[in-house]
Coordinates of C-alpha atoms in Angstrom, one line a residue:
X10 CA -9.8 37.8 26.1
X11 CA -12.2 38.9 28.7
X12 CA -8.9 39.3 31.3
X13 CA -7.2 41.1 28.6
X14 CA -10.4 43.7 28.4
X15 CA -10.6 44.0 32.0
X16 CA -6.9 44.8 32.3
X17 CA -7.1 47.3 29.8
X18 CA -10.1 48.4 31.2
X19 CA -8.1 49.4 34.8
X20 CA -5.1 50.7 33.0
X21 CA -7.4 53.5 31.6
X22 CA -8.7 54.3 35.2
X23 CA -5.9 54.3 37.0
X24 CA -4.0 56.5 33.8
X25 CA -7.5 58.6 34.5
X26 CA -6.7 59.0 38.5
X27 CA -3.2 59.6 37.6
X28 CA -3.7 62.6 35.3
X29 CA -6.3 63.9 38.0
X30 CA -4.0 63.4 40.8
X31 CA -1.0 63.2 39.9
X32 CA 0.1 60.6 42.1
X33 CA 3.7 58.4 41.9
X34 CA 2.0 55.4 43.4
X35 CA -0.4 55.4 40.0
X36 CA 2.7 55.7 37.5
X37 CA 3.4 52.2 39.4
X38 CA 0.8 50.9 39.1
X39 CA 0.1 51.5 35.3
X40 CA 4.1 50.2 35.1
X41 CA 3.0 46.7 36.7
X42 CA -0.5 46.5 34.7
X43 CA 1.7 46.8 31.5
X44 CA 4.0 44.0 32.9
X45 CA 1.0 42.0 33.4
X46 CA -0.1 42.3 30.1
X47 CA 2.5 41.4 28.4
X48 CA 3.1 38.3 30.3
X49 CA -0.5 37.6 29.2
X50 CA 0.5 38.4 25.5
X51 CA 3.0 35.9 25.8
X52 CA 1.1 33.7 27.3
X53 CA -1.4 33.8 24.4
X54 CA 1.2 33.7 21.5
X55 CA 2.4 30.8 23.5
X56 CA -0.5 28.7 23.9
X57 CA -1.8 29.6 20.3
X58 CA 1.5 28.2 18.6
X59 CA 1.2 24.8 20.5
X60 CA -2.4 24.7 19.7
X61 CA -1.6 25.4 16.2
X62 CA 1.4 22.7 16.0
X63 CA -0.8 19.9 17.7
X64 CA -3.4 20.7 15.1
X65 CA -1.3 20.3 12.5
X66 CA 0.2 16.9 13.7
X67 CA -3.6 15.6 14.2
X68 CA -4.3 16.7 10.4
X69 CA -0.8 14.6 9.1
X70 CA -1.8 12.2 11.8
X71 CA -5.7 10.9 10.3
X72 CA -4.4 11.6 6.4
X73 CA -1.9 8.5 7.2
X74 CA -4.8 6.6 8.8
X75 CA -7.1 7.4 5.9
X76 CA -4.2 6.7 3.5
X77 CA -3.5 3.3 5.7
X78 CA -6.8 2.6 6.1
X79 CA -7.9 2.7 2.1
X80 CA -6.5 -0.9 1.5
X81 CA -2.6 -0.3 0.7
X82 CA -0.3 -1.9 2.5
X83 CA 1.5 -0.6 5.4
X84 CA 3.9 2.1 4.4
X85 CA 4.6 6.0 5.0
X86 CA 2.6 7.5 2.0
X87 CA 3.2 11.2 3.7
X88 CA 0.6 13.7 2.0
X89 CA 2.9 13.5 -1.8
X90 CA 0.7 14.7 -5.0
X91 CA 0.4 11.8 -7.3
X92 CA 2.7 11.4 -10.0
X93 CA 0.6 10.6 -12.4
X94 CA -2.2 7.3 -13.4
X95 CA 0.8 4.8 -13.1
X96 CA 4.9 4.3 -12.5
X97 CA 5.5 5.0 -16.1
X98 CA 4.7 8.5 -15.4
X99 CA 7.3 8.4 -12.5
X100 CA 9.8 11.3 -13.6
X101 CA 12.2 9.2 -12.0
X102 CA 14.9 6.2 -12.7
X103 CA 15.1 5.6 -9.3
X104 CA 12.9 2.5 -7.8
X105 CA 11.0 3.4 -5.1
X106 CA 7.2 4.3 -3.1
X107 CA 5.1 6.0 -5.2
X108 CA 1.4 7.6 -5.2
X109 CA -0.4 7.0 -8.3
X110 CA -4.1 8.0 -9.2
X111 CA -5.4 5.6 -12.1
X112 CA -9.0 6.6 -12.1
X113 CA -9.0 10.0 -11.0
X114 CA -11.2 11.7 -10.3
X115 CA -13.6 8.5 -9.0
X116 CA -11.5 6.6 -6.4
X117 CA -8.8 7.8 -3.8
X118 CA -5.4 7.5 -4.9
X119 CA -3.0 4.7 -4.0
X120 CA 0.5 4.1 -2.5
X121 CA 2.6 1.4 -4.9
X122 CA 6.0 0.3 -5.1
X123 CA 7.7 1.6 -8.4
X124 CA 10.3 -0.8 -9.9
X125 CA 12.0 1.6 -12.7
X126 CA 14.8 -0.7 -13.3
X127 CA 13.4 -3.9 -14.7
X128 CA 12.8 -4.4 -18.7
X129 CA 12.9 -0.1 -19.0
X130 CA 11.1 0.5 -15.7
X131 CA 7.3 1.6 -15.3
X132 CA 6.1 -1.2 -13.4
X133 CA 4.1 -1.4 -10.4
X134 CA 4.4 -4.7 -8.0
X135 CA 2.0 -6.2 -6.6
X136 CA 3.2 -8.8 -5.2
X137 CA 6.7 -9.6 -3.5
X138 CA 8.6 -12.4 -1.5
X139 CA 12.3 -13.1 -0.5
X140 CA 12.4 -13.8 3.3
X141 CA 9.3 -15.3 4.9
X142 CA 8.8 -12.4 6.6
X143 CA 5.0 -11.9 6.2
X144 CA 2.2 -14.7 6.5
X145 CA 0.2 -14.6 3.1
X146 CA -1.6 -17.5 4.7
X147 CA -4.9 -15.0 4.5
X148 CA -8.5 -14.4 4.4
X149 CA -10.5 -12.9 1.6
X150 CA -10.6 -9.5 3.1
X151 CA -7.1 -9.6 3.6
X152 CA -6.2 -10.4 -0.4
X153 CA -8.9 -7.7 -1.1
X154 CA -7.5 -4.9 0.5
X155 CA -3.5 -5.8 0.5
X156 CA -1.3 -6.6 3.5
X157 CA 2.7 -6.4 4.1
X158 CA 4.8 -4.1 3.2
X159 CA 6.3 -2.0 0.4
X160 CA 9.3 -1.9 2.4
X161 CA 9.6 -5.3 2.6
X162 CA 7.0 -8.5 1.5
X163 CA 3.6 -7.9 0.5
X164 CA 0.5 -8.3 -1.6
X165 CA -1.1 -5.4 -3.2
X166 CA -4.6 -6.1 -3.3
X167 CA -6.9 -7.6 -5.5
X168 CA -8.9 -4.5 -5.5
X169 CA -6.2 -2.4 -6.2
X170 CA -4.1 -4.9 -8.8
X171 CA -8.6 -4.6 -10.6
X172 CA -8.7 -0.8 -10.7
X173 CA -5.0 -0.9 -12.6
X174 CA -5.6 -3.5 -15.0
X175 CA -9.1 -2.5 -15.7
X176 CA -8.5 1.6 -16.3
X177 CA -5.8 0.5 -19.3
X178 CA -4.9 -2.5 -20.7
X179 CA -1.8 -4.2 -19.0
X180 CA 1.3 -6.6 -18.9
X181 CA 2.4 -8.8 -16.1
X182 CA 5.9 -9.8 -15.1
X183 CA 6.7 -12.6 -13.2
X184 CA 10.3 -12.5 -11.7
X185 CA 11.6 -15.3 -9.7
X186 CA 14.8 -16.4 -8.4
X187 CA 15.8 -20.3 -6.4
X188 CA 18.2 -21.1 -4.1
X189 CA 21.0 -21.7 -5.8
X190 CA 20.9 -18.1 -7.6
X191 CA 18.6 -19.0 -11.0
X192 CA 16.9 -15.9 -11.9
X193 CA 14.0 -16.8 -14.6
X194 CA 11.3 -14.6 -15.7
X195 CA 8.0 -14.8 -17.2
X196 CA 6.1 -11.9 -19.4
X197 CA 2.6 -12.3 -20.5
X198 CA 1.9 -9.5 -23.4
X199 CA -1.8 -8.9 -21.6
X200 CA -3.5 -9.3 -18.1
X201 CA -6.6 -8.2 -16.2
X202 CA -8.8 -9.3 -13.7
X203 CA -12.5 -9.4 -13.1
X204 CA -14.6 -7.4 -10.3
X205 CA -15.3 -8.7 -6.7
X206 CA -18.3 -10.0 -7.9
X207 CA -16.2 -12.2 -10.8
X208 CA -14.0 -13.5 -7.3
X209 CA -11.3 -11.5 -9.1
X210 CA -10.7 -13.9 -11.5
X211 CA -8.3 -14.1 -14.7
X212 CA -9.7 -12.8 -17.5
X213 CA -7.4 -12.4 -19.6
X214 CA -3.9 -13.4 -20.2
X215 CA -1.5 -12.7 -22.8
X216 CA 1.0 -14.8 -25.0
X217 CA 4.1 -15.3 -22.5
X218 CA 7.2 -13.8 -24.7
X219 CA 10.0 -13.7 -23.6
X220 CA 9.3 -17.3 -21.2
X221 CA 12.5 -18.3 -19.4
X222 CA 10.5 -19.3 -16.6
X223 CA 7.8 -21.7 -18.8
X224 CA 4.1 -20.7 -19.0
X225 CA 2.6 -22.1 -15.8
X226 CA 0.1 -19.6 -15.0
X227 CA -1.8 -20.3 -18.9
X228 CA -3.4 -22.6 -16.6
X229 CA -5.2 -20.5 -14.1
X230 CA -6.6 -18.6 -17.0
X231 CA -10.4 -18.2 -16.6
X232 CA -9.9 -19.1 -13.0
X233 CA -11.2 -17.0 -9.7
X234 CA -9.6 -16.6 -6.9
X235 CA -9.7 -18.8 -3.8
X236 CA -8.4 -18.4 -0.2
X237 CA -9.0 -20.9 2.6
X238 CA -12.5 -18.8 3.5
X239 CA -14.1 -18.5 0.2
X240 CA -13.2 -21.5 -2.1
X241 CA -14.1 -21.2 -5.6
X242 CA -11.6 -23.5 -7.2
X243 CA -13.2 -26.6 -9.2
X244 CA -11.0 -28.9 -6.8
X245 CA -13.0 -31.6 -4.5
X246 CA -10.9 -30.0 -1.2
X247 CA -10.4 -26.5 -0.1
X248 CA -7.1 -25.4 -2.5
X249 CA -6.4 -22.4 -0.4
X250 CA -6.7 -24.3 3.1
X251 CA -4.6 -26.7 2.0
X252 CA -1.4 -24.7 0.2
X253 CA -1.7 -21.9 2.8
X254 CA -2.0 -19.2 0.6
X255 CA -4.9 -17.2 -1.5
X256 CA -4.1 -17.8 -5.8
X257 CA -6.4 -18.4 -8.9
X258 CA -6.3 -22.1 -7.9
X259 CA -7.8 -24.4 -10.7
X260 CA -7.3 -28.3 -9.4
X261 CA -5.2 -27.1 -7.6
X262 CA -2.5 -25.2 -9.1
X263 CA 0.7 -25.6 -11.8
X264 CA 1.8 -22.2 -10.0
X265 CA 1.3 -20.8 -6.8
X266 CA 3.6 -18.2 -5.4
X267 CA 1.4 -17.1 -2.1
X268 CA 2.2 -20.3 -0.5
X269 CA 3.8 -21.0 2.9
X270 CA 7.8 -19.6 2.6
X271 CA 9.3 -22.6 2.7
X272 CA 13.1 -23.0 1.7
X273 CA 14.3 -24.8 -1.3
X274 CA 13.7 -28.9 -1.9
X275 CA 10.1 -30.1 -0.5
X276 CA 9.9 -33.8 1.3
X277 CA 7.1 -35.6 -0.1
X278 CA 4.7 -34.6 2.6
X279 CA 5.2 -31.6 1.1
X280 CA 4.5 -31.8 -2.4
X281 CA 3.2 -29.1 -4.3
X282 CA 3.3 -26.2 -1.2
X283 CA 5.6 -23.6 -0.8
X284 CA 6.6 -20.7 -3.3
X285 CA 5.9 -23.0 -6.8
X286 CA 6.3 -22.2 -10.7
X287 CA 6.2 -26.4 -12.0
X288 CA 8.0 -25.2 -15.5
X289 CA 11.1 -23.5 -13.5
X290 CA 11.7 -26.1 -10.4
X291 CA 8.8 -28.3 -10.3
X292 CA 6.2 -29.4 -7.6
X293 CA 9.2 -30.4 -5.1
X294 CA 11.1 -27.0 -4.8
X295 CA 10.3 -23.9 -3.0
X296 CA 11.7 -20.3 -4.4
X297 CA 13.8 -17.9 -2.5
X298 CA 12.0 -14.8 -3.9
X299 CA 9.4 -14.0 -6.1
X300 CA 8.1 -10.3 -7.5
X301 CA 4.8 -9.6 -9.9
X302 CA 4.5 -6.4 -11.3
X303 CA 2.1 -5.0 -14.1
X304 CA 2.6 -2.0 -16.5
X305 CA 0.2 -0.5 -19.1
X306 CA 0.8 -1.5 -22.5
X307 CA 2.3 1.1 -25.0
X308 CA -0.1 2.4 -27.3

């Protein structure tokens, strides 16, 4: 600014001299000032766009990190309003990555996947497996907060999957599928889950109706949840160490469905790991995929 000024600043005193003298060598002189300043102008406009561009790529930049940051799994939330306090309030049919705001206004809002299409849509997932992809073979922070990928597997967060259940009452859907292309499912009328400071336990689970896939969670009711660096099941061994995955273990489990992605039949060394639901395939078979969702209850 203080070029500009001066620049202006001789253009006045050399129009002053030329007025006085009435020289040609002054008219060119004020004719290559003007040039100059309006090379600066450009300059300026120039320099202010790209500063105002980079700004604005910083801004999009630390909302993603903050966004990222809050506990959801990896994904692209983009700076979308939410639509709503859960995917039933998803205008939309379509399945798909939504931002939801459950307890507005006294928590940040939260990136979920939507499944619209399953038993009349409205369900968030919070938990999802079909390839092996992603370890859930975690620590406790890690189950808190979420990990994956709502493109792909993931786990949604035991702090998240507590604000949703806790805000209004909700049902859980189990969906699970083997290798040879059995698709059972499991619907319990009710579920929530306790506070950190309850280990996130069950506490409380609904009748199962309709129960293709039998009622193997009924016993994990009550039961907090374990991973291999905070134990709290009632087992004499570490439940969580030993079936590589965080669950609501009890001694140790009739269902667990964060274990290592294993593929189908189990040898006996392998007895009870893997991807398990003991009413659907038993303690000796490891799913393809599995998918959990919740959805408020209908009032």
């Amino acid at each position: 600014m203080r070029s500009i000024l001066g620049s202006l600043l001789i253009v006045f005193i050399i129009c002053f001299e030329t007025e006085s003298q009435g020289s040609g060598y002054g008219y060119e002189m004020i004719t290559a000032r003007l040039d100059s300043l309006q090379g600066l102008e450009s300059d300026l406009l120039t320099y202010t766009n790209d500063t105002v561009q980079q700004l604005s790529k910083m801004v999009q930049l630390l909302t993603r990190m903050q966004l990222n940051g809050s506990g959801n799994p990896a994904a692209v939330p983009g700076l979308a309003v939410p639509v709503g306090a859960s995917c039933r309030d998803v205008p939309s049919r379509v399945s798909g990555i939504y931002r939801i705001d459950p307890d507005h206004p006294f928590n940040e809002p939260m990136t979920v996947l939507c499944d619209q299409q399953y038993e009349g849509g409205g369900w968030t997932v919070i938990q999802r497996r079909f390839d092996g992809s992603v370890n859930f073979f975690r620590d406790w922070q890690d189950y808190k907060r979420g990990f994956g990928t709502l493109h792909g597997e993931f786990w949604l967060g035991l702090e998240h999957i507590y604000r949703l259940t806790n805000v209004a009452p909700h049902e859980l859907a189990v969906v699970m599928e083997d290798f040879d292309g059995v698709s059972v499912a499991a619907r319990y009328q009710k579920f929530r889950i306790g506070a950190e400071t309850l280990n996130y336990g069950v506490m409380e689970l609904g009748s199962c109706n309709p129960c293709g896939a039998g009622d193997s969670m009924r016993i994990h009711l009550n039961e907090s949840f374990s991973t291999y660096d905070r134990d709290r099941s009632k087992a004499a061994f570490n439940c969580a160490a030993v079936f590589k995955g965080g669950w609501w273990f009890y001694r140790c489990h009739r269902c667990n469905l964060n274990g290592e992605y294993l593929k189908g039949k189990l040898t006996e060394a392998q007895d009870s790991q893997g991807l398990m639901w003991m009413d659907f395939r038993g303690d000796k078979y490891s799913l393809k995929s599995t998918k959990m969702m919740i959805r408020p209850i209908k009032r």
